[in-house]
Amino acid sequence: MALTVPKNSTTRASTALVLTALLAAGCAQGADDTSTPAGSSPTATPHGYVEGAKESAEQQSRLLLGDPGGDTRVLDLITGKVHRTADVAGATRLATDGRFGYFDTARGTHVVDTGAWTVDHGDHVHYYRAAIRDVGDLPVGPDAEVRSDATVTAVTDRDGRTGLYDRKELEHGEVPAARILDGVHSGAVVPYEEHLLALTGDGRSTKLTVYDREGERVAAPDAECEEPRGDAVTRRGLVLGCADGALLVGAGDGAFTAERIPYGEDVPAKERAAAFRHRAGSDTLTAPAGDRAVWVLDVTDRTWKRVETGPVVAANTAGEGSALLVLETDGALHGYDIVTGRETSSTEPLLTTPAKTGADAGGPVIEVDRSRAYVNDPAGKRVYEVDYNDGLRIARTFELDFEPRLMTETGR
């Protein structure tokens, strides 16, 4: 792999020393304070220790890349090195929970441990890196939806049946046996706040149901969601896409609540938000609004904003005042001011061949973290790293030896 780095570009490693000091300070106090009390053993397990992993001072970002022909790679964004993993033939989609990659194939959901993840303790975070390894296949059919948290991975097949897998066993490199969650569900079952949230019904009109981790139904908030499509976990709660907008599900004081965030206008079915994209940890979500616009959902303010753009291939944003990033059919990445809807910046074309609007799995995507965005150019066999805080400057270009049609970022 060849790596091109423009002059004066800033890499992630430049802040390592500062972050090391911050990490040490953050873990020395607060609710998770594990300062060694008088008389205790100096060999006690350190705070944040994870067997088999190395704690780092900065986010250990990696890109998991796949070609439906079977080639898979992990690109370490800290070192710039590319690691080959076991071939996954026939993969049509790729999802992640921040550490594991889940390839959707005809024979099942194939799991790859990218060996990079973040643990958020609220007042501070821990960043980890470990060995990259192939885990194996979860025995489900194609088009399965995978959602996960620190303890359980829920896999819902296209018939609405859900298997629950012990995530700790996946961390040990083993494929666990599944526990089957009762009922038929519309869309994904989402682990949230130590429970499992699901929409049950006929697929058109559904109701929210809450299960405990053992699969027992514990609550059914008075909340319906017509024609559900798309979901995202934010710091403000779980967002579920519905025909009239979104349903925001929160938890507090031992109870679950549901609040509607309506579009505020009649939106044709083909222009509704169907799949959300956002930076992990952000409360600003994006979704195509048809072929020539993008929805921006501010979960904090409970508002939708429709931004008129050029023909949309993919969209994302870092939130918190950052630009809306839109990859358009001209092959260029465009930046828009979310408040005014005005285009503020753009790149030269990044795509070797034109892409279509509404690209599904296998098309270019935009991955966003706290400092960079990543765009895959399958035909050009490359991935671009973009500094979205510097006029969409191309910070690095990663040349590859295969077509990265599937891409997701881990370590977040």
Short mmCIF file of N, CA, C and O in Angstrom, two decimals, residues 296-340:
data_model
loop_
_atom_site.label_atom_id
_atom_site.label_comp_id
_atom_site.label_asym_id
_atom_site.label_seq_id
_atom_site.Cartn_x
_atom_site.Cartn_y
_atom_site.Cartn_z
N VAL A 296 -31.20 16.59 8.29
CA VAL A 296 -30.34 16.69 9.46
C VAL A 296 -31.25 16.74 10.68
O VAL A 296 -32.06 17.65 10.82
N LEU A 297 -31.12 15.75 11.54
CA LEU A 297 -31.94 15.67 12.75
C LEU A 297 -31.09 16.05 13.95
O LEU A 297 -30.12 15.35 14.29
N ASP A 298 -31.42 17.16 14.58
CA ASP A 298 -30.76 17.60 15.81
C ASP A 298 -31.55 17.02 16.98
O ASP A 298 -32.64 17.51 17.31
N VAL A 299 -31.01 15.98 17.57
CA VAL A 299 -31.74 15.28 18.63
C VAL A 299 -31.83 16.15 19.88
O VAL A 299 -32.83 16.10 20.61
N THR A 300 -30.83 16.97 20.13
CA THR A 300 -30.86 17.84 21.31
C THR A 300 -31.99 18.86 21.22
O THR A 300 -32.76 19.04 22.17
N ASP A 301 -32.11 19.51 20.06
CA ASP A 301 -33.14 20.53 19.87
C ASP A 301 -34.47 19.96 19.39
O ASP A 301 -35.46 20.70 19.26
N ARG A 302 -34.49 18.65 19.07
CA ARG A 302 -35.71 17.98 18.59
C ARG A 302 -36.21 18.63 17.28
O ARG A 302 -37.40 18.88 17.13
N THR A 303 -35.29 18.89 16.37
CA THR A 303 -35.68 19.55 15.12
C THR A 303 -35.10 18.82 13.91
O THR A 303 -34.00 18.26 13.96
N TRP A 304 -35.87 18.87 12.80
CA TRP A 304 -35.42 18.39 11.50
C TRP A 304 -35.04 19.60 10.64
O TRP A 304 -35.71 20.62 10.69
N LYS A 305 -34.00 19.46 9.86
CA LYS A 305 -33.62 20.47 8.88
C LYS A 305 -33.37 19.77 7.55
O LYS A 305 -32.62 18.81 7.49
N ARG A 306 -34.04 20.27 6.50
CA ARG A 306 -33.83 19.73 5.16
C ARG A 306 -32.85 20.64 4.42
O ARG A 306 -33.12 21.84 4.25
N VAL A 307 -31.71 20.09 4.01
CA VAL A 307 -30.70 20.87 3.31
C VAL A 307 -30.71 20.46 1.84
O VAL A 307 -30.50 19.28 1.52
N GLU A 308 -30.98 21.41 0.98
CA GLU A 308 -30.99 21.14 -0.45
C GLU A 308 -29.55 21.06 -0.95
O GLU A 308 -28.75 21.97 -0.73
N THR A 309 -29.23 19.99 -1.64
CA THR A 309 -27.87 19.74 -2.11
C THR A 309 -27.90 19.35 -3.58
O THR A 309 -28.95 19.42 -4.24
N GLY A 310 -26.78 18.92 -4.08
CA GLY A 310 -26.76 18.27 -5.38
C GLY A 310 -27.19 16.82 -5.22
O GLY A 310 -27.60 16.40 -4.13
N PRO A 311 -27.12 16.01 -6.28
CA PRO A 311 -27.52 14.61 -6.22
C PRO A 311 -26.69 13.84 -5.18
O PRO A 311 -25.46 13.79 -5.27
N VAL A 312 -27.36 13.22 -4.21
CA VAL A 312 -26.71 12.65 -3.03
C VAL A 312 -26.31 11.20 -3.25
O VAL A 312 -27.15 10.35 -3.57
N VAL A 313 -25.02 10.92 -3.03
CA VAL A 313 -24.53 9.54 -2.99
C VAL A 313 -24.43 9.08 -1.54
O VAL A 313 -24.84 7.98 -1.18
N ALA A 314 -23.86 9.93 -0.67
CA ALA A 314 -23.71 9.61 0.75
C ALA A 314 -23.62 10.91 1.53
O ALA A 314 -23.25 11.96 0.98
N ALA A 315 -23.97 10.86 2.82
CA ALA A 315 -23.93 12.05 3.66
C ALA A 315 -23.56 11.68 5.08
O ALA A 315 -23.80 10.56 5.53
N ASN A 316 -22.98 12.64 5.80
CA ASN A 316 -22.63 12.45 7.20
C ASN A 316 -22.22 13.80 7.78
O ASN A 316 -22.04 14.77 7.04
N THR A 317 -22.09 13.86 9.09
CA THR A 317 -21.60 15.08 9.73
C THR A 317 -20.99 14.73 11.08
O THR A 317 -21.39 13.74 11.71
N ALA A 318 -20.05 15.56 11.51
CA ALA A 318 -19.48 15.39 12.84
C ALA A 318 -20.36 16.03 13.90
O ALA A 318 -20.17 15.81 15.09
N GLY A 319 -21.36 16.84 13.49
CA GLY A 319 -22.24 17.51 14.43
C GLY A 319 -21.53 18.66 15.13
O GLY A 319 -20.44 19.09 14.73
N GLU A 320 -22.16 19.18 16.17
CA GLU A 320 -21.59 20.22 17.02
C GLU A 320 -21.02 21.38 16.21
O GLU A 320 -19.89 21.82 16.39
N GLY A 321 -21.81 21.89 15.26
CA GLY A 321 -21.40 23.05 14.48
C GLY A 321 -20.57 22.73 13.26
O GLY A 321 -20.19 23.64 12.52
N SER A 322 -20.27 21.48 13.02
CA SER A 322 -19.49 21.10 11.85
C SER A 322 -20.35 21.11 10.60
O SER A 322 -21.58 21.11 10.66
N ALA A 323 -19.70 21.07 9.47
CA ALA A 323 -20.40 21.09 8.19
C ALA A 323 -21.11 19.77 7.93
O ALA A 323 -20.71 18.71 8.43
N LEU A 324 -22.17 19.85 7.15
CA LEU A 324 -22.79 18.66 6.59
C LEU A 324 -21.94 18.22 5.41
O LEU A 324 -21.66 19.02 4.50
N LEU A 325 -21.49 16.98 5.41
CA LEU A 325 -20.64 16.45 4.34
C LEU A 325 -21.49 15.62 3.39
O LEU A 325 -22.18 14.69 3.84
N VAL A 326 -21.45 15.95 2.12
CA VAL A 326 -22.26 15.24 1.13
C VAL A 326 -21.37 14.84 -0.05
O VAL A 326 -20.74 15.70 -0.68
N LEU A 327 -21.31 13.56 -0.31
CA LEU A 327 -20.65 13.06 -1.51
C LEU A 327 -21.70 13.02 -2.61
O LEU A 327 -22.76 12.41 -2.44
N GLU A 328 -21.42 13.71 -3.71
CA GLU A 328 -22.43 13.86 -4.76
C GLU A 328 -22.01 13.12 -6.03
O GLU A 328 -20.89 12.61 -6.12
N THR A 329 -22.92 13.05 -6.99
CA THR A 329 -22.66 12.25 -8.19
C THR A 329 -21.56 12.84 -9.06
O THR A 329 -21.08 12.17 -9.98
N ASP A 330 -21.12 14.07 -8.80
CA ASP A 330 -19.97 14.61 -9.52
C ASP A 330 -18.66 14.03 -9.00
O ASP A 330 -17.58 14.35 -9.50
N GLY A 331 -18.74 13.17 -7.97
CA GLY A 331 -17.56 12.52 -7.41
C GLY A 331 -16.84 13.34 -6.36
O GLY A 331 -15.87 12.88 -5.77
N ALA A 332 -17.31 14.57 -6.11
CA ALA A 332 -16.66 15.46 -5.16
C ALA A 332 -17.38 15.41 -3.81
O ALA A 332 -18.57 15.08 -3.72
N LEU A 333 -16.63 15.76 -2.76
CA LEU A 333 -17.19 15.90 -1.43
C LEU A 333 -17.51 17.38 -1.22
O LEU A 333 -16.66 18.25 -1.42
N HIS A 334 -18.73 17.66 -0.80
CA HIS A 334 -19.20 19.03 -0.61
C HIS A 334 -19.53 19.27 0.86
O HIS A 334 -20.08 18.39 1.53
N GLY A 335 -19.22 20.47 1.32
CA GLY A 335 -19.56 20.86 2.68
C GLY A 335 -20.65 21.91 2.68
O GLY A 335 -20.60 22.88 1.89
N TYR A 336 -21.67 21.73 3.54
CA TYR A 336 -22.79 22.68 3.63
C TYR A 336 -22.94 23.17 5.06
O TYR A 336 -22.78 22.39 6.02
N ASP A 337 -23.26 24.45 5.18
CA ASP A 337 -23.62 25.00 6.48
C ASP A 337 -25.02 24.50 6.83
O ASP A 337 -25.98 24.76 6.09
N ILE A 338 -25.13 23.81 7.94
CA ILE A 338 -26.42 23.20 8.29
C ILE A 338 -27.48 24.24 8.58
O ILE A 338 -28.66 24.06 8.25
N VAL A 339 -27.09 25.36 9.17
CA VAL A 339 -28.06 26.38 9.55
C VAL A 339 -28.61 27.10 8.32
O VAL A 339 -29.83 27.26 8.16
N THR A 340 -27.73 27.55 7.44
CA THR A 340 -28.16 28.33 6.28
C THR A 340 -28.44 27.49 5.05
O THR A 340 -29.11 27.95 4.12
#
